[in-house]
Amino acid sequence: MKSNTTIRAKISALGSGFPDNIVTNKDLEKFVDTSDQWISERTGIRERRRLLDGENNSDIGAKAALAALESAGKTAADIDLIIGCTNTPDRWMPSMAAMVQAKIGATEKCAAYDIVTACAGWLAGMQIANAFIRSGQYENILVVGSEALTRFVNWKDRGTCVLFGDGAGAALVTRASANEKSEIIDMRVRSDGRYGDILDMPGAGSRMPTSQTVIDGGLQYIHMNGQEIFKHAVRNMTSICEEILEAHRLTINDIDWFIPHQANIRIIDAVGKKLGAPTEKVALNVHKYGNTSTATIPTCFDEYAETGKIKRGDLVLMTSFGGGLTWAGGLVRW
Ligand code: UT7
């Protein structure tokens, strides 16, 4: 297919997939030295979803993908590319996206691969999808942010295990027709690998292959310096949003909805305050699902669009932050 710079991309539809199993803060109190009060006050999280034995990341990823397809009136046979955005694939190989491809029944003409960009993954996937649609190479792309984070937390580390949950969100990205308002306007990603150690899974990779030492030290799990991450998250999510607004000669008052990464209500409040975003324009789902990493933004967007809060034609600003460090911002007209 020829490259055509006049092609624009849009989010055609969204979908979500969560495990049914709910774990409340009170449930956690039974086996972790924590309290509902601490978790609620320090993070805003009240409950999260946890995959049961036998359920996998790609199951909820496929559920989200199928929901997006159904909403758009398309089938898996229409899809050219699946971009899996995940930090917790079923297996290191093959990709989560390939598993989703098989589960939704997409054809061999569909490419499928994962990108690893920590919590900024879904926006990074959207940046790739936007570029591919605009280049004319693909016409229908699924961007699936899907996580099985509860399989990678140390349930003895109260500093991390209470924060994360499992979930998946998917967007179907297609061409926007000439007279259509819906459009992906901007997607930007930034990284700073110098701080890679402050949020990572230190072991069970090629640097430190799985061994008894790795297992005894819990090095296969998520490790985080929460306070440092907090500071970087507020600074970088704010700056990338300011950069996007300035590039498009917009102010926060022009934005209908702001969807920040859902890691901690205090981070969301701090970024919203710095940007001057009114609280009634800030979309939230952290209280129900905790931090689902790459799935926080698409699931939140999906819920707000599905319930009619975000309306077609609304201008939506998004931002995310995670390990790497990586952070990203996006501006779309829904
Ligand atoms: O998605 C990727 C990006 N991730 C993030 O954005 C997360 C960023 N960080 C955070 O959200 C916050 O730093 C946390 C929620 C992780 C921690 O909140 P904090 O206000 O920074 O707490 P802290 O780490 O300073 O700990 C305060 C106290 C400590 O006790 P002492 O030393 O004051 O006696 C902790 O041991 O709270 C204690 N604590 C807990 N207590 C009850 C830590 N975790 C818990 C817990 N339950 N689950």
GROMACS .gro file of C-alpha atoms and ligand atoms in nm:
model
  382
    1MET     CA    1   0.000   0.000   0.000
    2LYS     CA    2   0.130   0.347  -0.092
    3SER     CA    3   0.219   0.595   0.178
    4ASN     CA    4  -0.033   0.877   0.196
    5THR     CA    5   0.033   1.163   0.436
    6THR     CA    6  -0.327   1.287   0.417
    7ILE     CA    7  -0.454   0.975   0.595
    8ARG     CA    8  -0.561   1.041   0.954
    9ALA     CA    9  -0.613   0.782   1.228
   10LYS     CA   10  -0.887   0.757   1.491
   11ILE     CA   11  -0.992   0.537   1.779
   12SER     CA   12  -1.283   0.355   1.623
   13ALA     CA   13  -1.386   0.160   1.935
   14LEU     CA   14  -1.271   0.055   2.282
   15GLY     CA   15  -1.318  -0.259   2.490
   16SER     CA   16  -1.225  -0.392   2.834
   17GLY     CA   17  -1.164  -0.730   2.993
   18PHE     CA   18  -1.134  -0.792   3.367
   19PRO     CA   19  -1.126  -1.111   3.570
   20ASP     CA   20  -1.447  -1.157   3.772
   21ASN     CA   21  -1.255  -1.222   4.094
   22ILE     CA   22  -1.258  -0.912   4.319
   23VAL     CA   23  -1.005  -0.866   4.601
   24THR     CA   24  -1.097  -0.588   4.844
   25ASN     CA   25  -0.864  -0.406   5.082
   26LYS     CA   26  -1.037  -0.593   5.365
   27ASP     CA   27  -0.949  -0.923   5.193
   28LEU     CA   28  -0.583  -0.815   5.187
   29GLU     CA   29  -0.589  -0.734   5.559
   30LYS     CA   30  -0.631  -1.109   5.621
   31PHE     CA   31  -0.288  -1.204   5.487
   32VAL     CA   32  -0.081  -0.883   5.456
   33ASP     CA   33   0.021  -0.640   5.733
   34THR     CA   34  -0.192  -0.355   5.598
   35SER     CA   35  -0.528  -0.187   5.646
   36ASP     CA   36  -0.817  -0.071   5.433
   37GLN     CA   37  -0.764   0.276   5.580
   38TRP     CA   38  -0.393   0.294   5.481
   39ILE     CA   39  -0.456   0.173   5.127
   40SER     CA   40  -0.760   0.397   5.070
   41GLU     CA   41  -0.597   0.710   5.212
   42ARG     CA   42  -0.253   0.666   5.055
   43THR     CA   43  -0.361   0.536   4.714
   44GLY     CA   44  -0.737   0.574   4.659
   45ILE     CA   45  -0.760   0.200   4.582
   46ARG     CA   46  -1.053   0.011   4.735
   47GLU     CA   47  -1.045  -0.312   4.537
   48ARG     CA   48  -0.870  -0.478   4.244
   49ARG     CA   49  -0.925  -0.781   4.018
   50ARG     CA   50  -0.710  -1.093   4.042
   51LEU     CA   51  -0.686  -1.370   3.783
   52LEU     CA   52  -0.776  -1.712   3.919
   53ASP     CA   53  -0.564  -2.022   3.852
   54GLY     CA   54  -0.613  -2.126   3.492
   55GLU     CA   55  -0.693  -1.771   3.372
   56ASN     CA   56  -0.420  -1.584   3.187
   57ASN     CA   57  -0.325  -1.239   3.065
   58SER     CA   58  -0.412  -1.327   2.705
   59ASP     CA   59  -0.764  -1.437   2.812
   60ILE     CA   60  -0.854  -1.089   2.936
   61GLY     CA   61  -0.658  -0.932   2.648
   62ALA     CA   62  -0.872  -1.132   2.403
   63LYS     CA   63  -1.188  -1.035   2.593
   64ALA     CA   64  -1.099  -0.664   2.560
   65ALA     CA   65  -1.009  -0.707   2.191
   66LEU     CA   66  -1.337  -0.885   2.112
   67ALA     CA   67  -1.535  -0.618   2.298
   68ALA     CA   68  -1.368  -0.345   2.087
   69LEU     CA   69  -1.437  -0.540   1.766
   70GLU     CA   70  -1.802  -0.594   1.859
   71SER     CA   71  -1.846  -0.228   1.942
   72ALA     CA   72  -1.703  -0.133   1.599
   73GLY     CA   73  -1.907  -0.396   1.412
   74LYS     CA   74  -1.588  -0.561   1.282
   75THR     CA   75  -1.453  -0.913   1.306
   76ALA     CA   76  -1.108  -1.055   1.383
   77ALA     CA   77  -1.066  -1.124   1.010
   78ASP     CA   78  -1.050  -0.748   0.949
   79ILE     CA   79  -0.743  -0.698   1.170
   80ASP     CA   80  -0.399  -0.634   1.011
   81LEU     CA   81  -0.195  -0.590   1.328
   82ILE     CA   82  -0.226  -0.656   1.701
   83ILE     CA   83   0.011  -0.456   1.921
   84GLY     CA   84   0.027  -0.619   2.264
   85CYS     CA   85   0.131  -0.371   2.533
   86THR     CA   86   0.229  -0.567   2.841
   87ASN     CA   87   0.488  -0.622   3.112
   88THR     CA   88   0.343  -0.954   3.222
   89PRO     CA   89   0.294  -1.181   2.917
   90ASP     CA   90   0.170  -1.540   2.962
   91ARG     CA   91   0.522  -1.651   2.863
   92TRP     CA   92   0.833  -1.456   2.759
   93MET     CA   93   0.789  -1.623   2.423
   94PRO     CA   94   0.562  -1.625   2.225
   95SER     CA   95   0.417  -1.278   2.262
   96MET     CA   96   0.092  -1.201   2.444
   97ALA     CA   97  -0.031  -1.047   2.117
   98ALA     CA   98   0.018  -1.377   1.932
   99MET     CA   99  -0.189  -1.552   2.200
  100VAL     CA  100  -0.461  -1.289   2.163
  101GLN     CA  101  -0.449  -1.333   1.785
  102ALA     CA  102  -0.514  -1.707   1.822
  103LYS     CA  103  -0.789  -1.657   2.084
  104ILE     CA  104  -0.988  -1.402   1.883
  105GLY     CA  105  -0.940  -1.601   1.559
  106ALA     CA  106  -0.753  -1.341   1.356
  107THR     CA  107  -0.612  -1.466   1.026
  108GLU     CA  108  -0.251  -1.524   0.918
  109LYS     CA  109  -0.246  -1.188   0.739
  110CYS     CA  110  -0.252  -1.028   1.086
  111ALA     CA  111   0.086  -0.945   1.243
  112ALA     CA  112   0.105  -0.969   1.623
  113TYR     CA  113   0.380  -0.856   1.857
  114ASP     CA  114   0.438  -0.708   2.201
  115ILE     CA  115   0.605  -0.389   2.314
  116VAL     CA  116   0.743  -0.343   2.666
  117THR     CA  117   0.714   0.015   2.783
  118ALA     CA  118   0.602  -0.034   3.144
  119CYS     CA  119   0.286   0.156   3.238
  120ALA     CA  120   0.325   0.392   2.939
  121GLY     CA  121   0.283   0.088   2.711
  122TRP     CA  122  -0.067   0.149   2.578
  123LEU     CA  123   0.007   0.508   2.475
  124ALA     CA  124   0.333   0.387   2.317
  125GLY     CA  125   0.133   0.125   2.126
  126MET     CA  126  -0.109   0.397   2.018
  127GLN     CA  127   0.181   0.604   1.888
  128ILE     CA  128   0.289   0.310   1.670
  129ALA     CA  129  -0.067   0.242   1.553
  130ASN     CA  130  -0.119   0.609   1.466
  131ALA     CA  131   0.200   0.612   1.257
  132PHE     CA  132   0.114   0.284   1.078
  133ILE     CA  133  -0.238   0.401   0.986
  134ARG     CA  134  -0.109   0.738   0.867
  135SER     CA  135   0.162   0.568   0.659
  136GLY     CA  136  -0.107   0.367   0.478
  137GLN     CA  137   0.056   0.035   0.568
  138TYR     CA  138  -0.231  -0.096   0.782
  139GLU     CA  139  -0.603  -0.018   0.805
  140ASN     CA  140  -0.723  -0.194   1.121
  141ILE     CA  141  -0.500  -0.220   1.427
  142LEU     CA  142  -0.583  -0.350   1.773
  143VAL     CA  143  -0.379  -0.194   2.054
  144VAL     CA  144  -0.421  -0.418   2.358
  145GLY     CA  145  -0.295  -0.311   2.700
  146SER     CA  146  -0.323  -0.623   2.915
  147GLU     CA  147  -0.168  -0.722   3.245
  148ALA     CA  148  -0.146  -1.012   3.490
  149LEU     CA  149   0.034  -0.804   3.753
  150THR     CA  150  -0.089  -1.005   4.050
  151ARG     CA  151   0.132  -1.288   3.923
  152PHE     CA  152   0.439  -1.063   3.955
  153VAL     CA  153   0.387  -0.905   4.296
  154ASN     CA  154   0.545  -1.037   4.613
  155TRP     CA  155   0.247  -1.099   4.840
  156LYS     CA  156   0.482  -1.054   5.138
  157ASP     CA  157   0.579  -0.699   5.031
  158ARG     CA  158   0.300  -0.469   5.151
  159GLY     CA  159   0.470  -0.175   4.978
  160THR     CA  160   0.378  -0.314   4.635
  161CYS     CA  161   0.127  -0.600   4.655
  162VAL     CA  162  -0.165  -0.379   4.757
  163LEU     CA  163  -0.119  -0.151   4.455
  164PHE     CA  164  -0.156  -0.367   4.148
  165GLY     CA  165  -0.442  -0.548   3.974
  166ASP     CA  166  -0.514  -0.748   3.660
  167GLY     CA  167  -0.705  -0.604   3.363
  168ALA     CA  168  -0.707  -0.533   2.992
  169GLY     CA  169  -0.817  -0.252   2.763
  170ALA     CA  170  -0.814  -0.247   2.383
  171ALA     CA  171  -0.856   0.015   2.113
  172LEU     CA  172  -0.939  -0.048   1.751
  173VAL     CA  173  -0.743   0.212   1.551
  174THR     CA  174  -0.860   0.275   1.195
  175ARG     CA  175  -0.858   0.544   0.928
  176ALA     CA  176  -1.063   0.856   0.992
  177SER     CA  177  -1.264   0.958   0.687
  178ALA     CA  178  -1.218   1.307   0.544
  179ASN     CA  179  -1.523   1.468   0.706
  180GLU     CA  180  -1.488   1.290   1.041
  181LYS     CA  181  -1.410   1.477   1.364
  182SER     CA  182  -1.267   1.175   1.551
  183GLU     CA  183  -0.889   1.172   1.525
  184ILE     CA  184  -0.569   1.078   1.701
  185ILE     CA  185  -0.406   1.420   1.720
  186ASP     CA  186  -0.080   1.348   1.900
  187MET     CA  187   0.103   1.063   2.076
  188ARG     CA  188   0.440   1.122   2.244
  189VAL     CA  189   0.670   0.892   2.442
  190ARG     CA  190   0.980   0.981   2.648
  191SER     CA  191   1.231   0.765   2.837
  192ASP     CA  192   1.515   0.801   3.085
  193GLY     CA  193   1.693   0.470   3.134
  194ARG     CA  194   1.928   0.613   3.398
  195TYR     CA  195   1.658   0.549   3.657
  196GLY     CA  196   1.582   0.193   3.547
  197ASP     CA  197   1.651   0.052   3.894
  198ILE     CA  198   1.381   0.242   4.084
  199LEU     CA  199   1.097   0.036   3.936
  200ASP     CA  200   1.186  -0.303   3.798
  201MET     CA  201   1.167  -0.681   3.808
  202PRO     CA  202   1.535  -0.739   3.892
  203GLY     CA  203   1.560  -1.116   3.836
  204ALA     CA  204   1.438  -1.393   3.606
  205GLY     CA  205   1.556  -1.208   3.297
  206SER     CA  206   1.873  -1.278   3.098
  207ARG     CA  207   2.084  -1.067   3.337
  208MET     CA  208   1.992  -1.283   3.634
  209PRO     CA  209   1.828  -1.604   3.506
  210THR     CA  210   1.586  -1.789   3.730
  211SER     CA  211   1.777  -1.964   4.009
  212GLN     CA  212   1.722  -2.055   4.373
  213THR     CA  213   1.891  -1.725   4.469
  214VAL     CA  214   1.646  -1.528   4.255
  215ILE     CA  215   1.350  -1.713   4.403
  216ASP     CA  216   1.473  -1.689   4.764
  217GLY     CA  217   1.525  -1.314   4.722
  218GLY     CA  218   1.190  -1.261   4.550
  219LEU     CA  219   1.383  -1.097   4.264
  220GLN     CA  220   1.133  -1.214   4.003
  221TYR     CA  221   0.875  -0.976   4.150
  222ILE     CA  222   0.810  -0.604   4.104
  223HIS     CA  223   1.044  -0.386   4.315
  224MET     CA  224   0.974  -0.017   4.352
  225ASN     CA  225   1.108   0.289   4.531
  226GLY     CA  226   0.759   0.436   4.569
  227GLN     CA  227   0.855   0.785   4.682
  228GLU     CA  228   1.107   0.837   4.400
  229ILE     CA  229   0.861   0.708   4.142
  230PHE     CA  230   0.595   0.938   4.284
  231LYS     CA  231   0.815   1.247   4.227
  232HIS     CA  232   0.921   1.151   3.873
  233ALA     CA  233   0.561   1.060   3.784
  234VAL     CA  234   0.418   1.397   3.887
  235ARG     CA  235   0.695   1.594   3.716
  236ASN     CA  236   0.700   1.403   3.388
  237MET     CA  237   0.327   1.347   3.340
  238THR     CA  238   0.273   1.719   3.396
  239SER     CA  239   0.550   1.826   3.157
  240ILE     CA  240   0.444   1.600   2.868
  241CYS     CA  241   0.084   1.727   2.895
  242GLU     CA  242   0.206   2.088   2.895
  243GLU     CA  243   0.422   2.010   2.592
  244ILE     CA  244   0.126   1.864   2.400
  245LEU     CA  245  -0.110   2.148   2.493
  246GLU     CA  246   0.148   2.406   2.386
  247ALA     CA  247   0.223   2.227   2.057
  248HIS     CA  248  -0.145   2.245   1.963
  249ARG     CA  249  -0.198   2.597   2.100
  250LEU     CA  250  -0.448   2.467   2.353
  251THR     CA  251  -0.499   2.529   2.723
  252ILE     CA  252  -0.633   2.283   2.977
  253ASN     CA  253  -0.967   2.469   2.947
  254ASP     CA  254  -1.001   2.339   2.589
  255ILE     CA  255  -0.982   1.978   2.712
  256ASP     CA  256  -1.311   1.797   2.779
  257TRP     CA  257  -1.159   1.501   2.965
  258PHE     CA  258  -0.823   1.425   3.126
  259ILE     CA  259  -0.733   1.056   3.169
  260PRO     CA  260  -0.413   1.015   3.373
  261HIS     CA  261  -0.248   0.681   3.455
  262GLN     CA  262  -0.433   0.529   3.748
  263ALA     CA  263  -0.157   0.440   3.995
  264ASN     CA  264  -0.238   0.656   4.295
  265ILE     CA  265  -0.511   0.916   4.353
  266ARG     CA  266  -0.253   1.145   4.514
  267ILE     CA  267  -0.042   1.143   4.195
  268ILE     CA  268  -0.356   1.205   3.986
  269ASP     CA  269  -0.456   1.497   4.212
  270ALA     CA  270  -0.106   1.648   4.204
  271VAL     CA  271  -0.080   1.632   3.822
  272GLY     CA  272  -0.437   1.761   3.780
  273LYS     CA  273  -0.363   2.052   4.014
  274LYS     CA  274  -0.038   2.146   3.835
  275LEU     CA  275  -0.219   2.142   3.501
  276GLY     CA  276  -0.520   2.327   3.640
  277ALA     CA  277  -0.759   2.048   3.539
  278PRO     CA  278  -1.097   2.075   3.718
  279THR     CA  279  -1.163   1.754   3.916
  280GLU     CA  280  -1.493   1.697   3.733
  281LYS     CA  281  -1.297   1.657   3.408
  282VAL     CA  282  -1.059   1.393   3.547
  283ALA     CA  283  -1.155   1.032   3.466
  284LEU     CA  284  -1.094   0.777   3.743
  285ASN     CA  285  -1.109   0.401   3.789
  286VAL     CA  286  -0.818   0.348   4.034
  287HIS     CA  287  -1.063   0.288   4.323
  288LYS     CA  288  -1.212  -0.016   4.145
  289TYR     CA  289  -0.913  -0.177   3.976
  290GLY     CA  290  -0.591  -0.046   4.136
  291ASN     CA  291  -0.290   0.001   3.911
  292THR     CA  292  -0.336  -0.218   3.603
  293SER     CA  293  -0.032  -0.063   3.429
  294THR     CA  294  -0.086  -0.059   3.050
  295ALA     CA  295  -0.459  -0.119   3.099
  296THR     CA  296  -0.543   0.182   3.317
  297ILE     CA  297  -0.603   0.438   3.041
  298PRO     CA  298  -0.792   0.225   2.784
  299THR     CA  299  -1.021   0.073   3.050
  300CYS     CA  300  -1.093   0.412   3.204
  301PHE     CA  301  -1.155   0.565   2.859
  302ASP     CA  302  -1.381   0.273   2.767
  303GLU     CA  303  -1.589   0.303   3.084
  304TYR     CA  304  -1.636   0.679   3.049
  305ALA     CA  305  -1.725   0.650   2.678
  306GLU     CA  306  -1.957   0.353   2.739
  307THR     CA  307  -2.146   0.539   3.013
  308GLY     CA  308  -2.182   0.849   2.795
  309LYS     CA  309  -1.960   1.075   3.007
  310ILE     CA  310  -1.703   1.107   2.727
  311LYS     CA  311  -1.899   1.194   2.412
  312ARG     CA  312  -1.802   1.166   2.045
  313GLY     CA  313  -1.624   1.487   1.950
  314ASP     CA  314  -1.479   1.541   2.301
  315LEU     CA  315  -1.113   1.635   2.327
  316VAL     CA  316  -0.933   1.387   2.552
  317LEU     CA  317  -0.585   1.436   2.703
  318MET     CA  318  -0.406   1.128   2.842
  319THR     CA  319  -0.077   1.068   3.019
  320SER     CA  320   0.104   0.775   3.175
  321PHE     CA  321   0.425   0.699   3.360
  322GLY     CA  322   0.619   0.389   3.460
  323GLY     CA  323   0.941   0.191   3.483
  324GLY     CA  324   1.220   0.259   3.239
  325LEU     CA  325   1.160   0.530   3.326
  326THR     CA  326   0.909   0.591   3.048
  327TRP     CA  327   0.625   0.834   3.020
  328ALA     CA  328   0.384   0.928   2.748
  329GLY     CA  329   0.110   1.170   2.654
  330GLY     CA  330  -0.170   1.155   2.403
  331LEU     CA  331  -0.435   1.386   2.263
  332VAL     CA  332  -0.736   1.251   2.074
  333ARG     CA  333  -1.072   1.372   1.958
  334TRP     CA  334  -1.309   1.084   2.047
  335UT7     O1  335   0.254   0.254   3.774
  335UT7     C1  336   0.388   0.275   3.795
  335UT7     C2  337   0.408   0.394   3.875
  335UT7     N1  338   0.391   0.365   4.016
  335UT7     C3  339   0.354   0.463   4.093
  335UT7     O2  340   0.323   0.568   4.045
  335UT7     C4  341   0.356   0.445   4.243
  335UT7     C5  342   0.421   0.566   4.306
  335UT7     N2  343   0.430   0.563   4.449
  335UT7     C6  344   0.323   0.562   4.532
  335UT7     O3  345   0.210   0.559   4.488
  335UT7     C7  346   0.347   0.574   4.681
  335UT7     O4  347   0.482   0.608   4.703
  335UT7     C8  348   0.314   0.442   4.758
  335UT7     C9  349   0.164   0.421   4.759
  335UT7    C10  350   0.382   0.325   4.694
  335UT7    C11  351   0.359   0.454   4.903
  335UT7     O5  352   0.299   0.568   4.963
  335UT7     P1  353   0.389   0.665   5.050
  335UT7     O6  354   0.300   0.770   5.104
  335UT7     O7  355   0.506   0.709   4.965
  335UT7     O8  356   0.432   0.573   5.168
  335UT7     P2  357   0.580   0.534   5.217
  335UT7     O9  358   0.643   0.439   5.121
  335UT7    O10  359   0.653   0.660   5.253
  335UT7    O11  360   0.550   0.458   5.351
  335UT7    C12  361   0.491   0.525   5.465
  335UT7    C13  362   0.467   0.425   5.574
  335UT7    C14  363   0.589   0.338   5.604
  335UT7    O12  364   0.591   0.313   5.743
  335UT7     P3  365   0.687   0.399   5.840
  335UT7    O13  366   0.826   0.376   5.789
  335UT7    O14  367   0.641   0.541   5.824
  335UT7    O15  368   0.660   0.339   5.975
  335UT7    C15  369   0.560   0.210   5.531
  335UT7    O16  370   0.624   0.097   5.590
  335UT7    O17  371   0.363   0.334   5.535
  335UT7    C16  372   0.410   0.199   5.549
  335UT7     N3  373   0.345   0.118   5.448
  335UT7    C17  374   0.227   0.056   5.469
  335UT7     N4  375   0.147   0.049   5.575
  335UT7    C18  376   0.034  -0.021   5.563
  335UT7    C19  377   0.387   0.093   5.322
  335UT7     N5  378   0.296   0.015   5.258
  335UT7    C20  379   0.197  -0.009   5.349
  335UT7    C21  380   0.078  -0.082   5.342
  335UT7     N6  381   0.001  -0.086   5.452
  335UT7     N7  382   0.039  -0.148   5.231
   0.00000   0.00000   0.00000
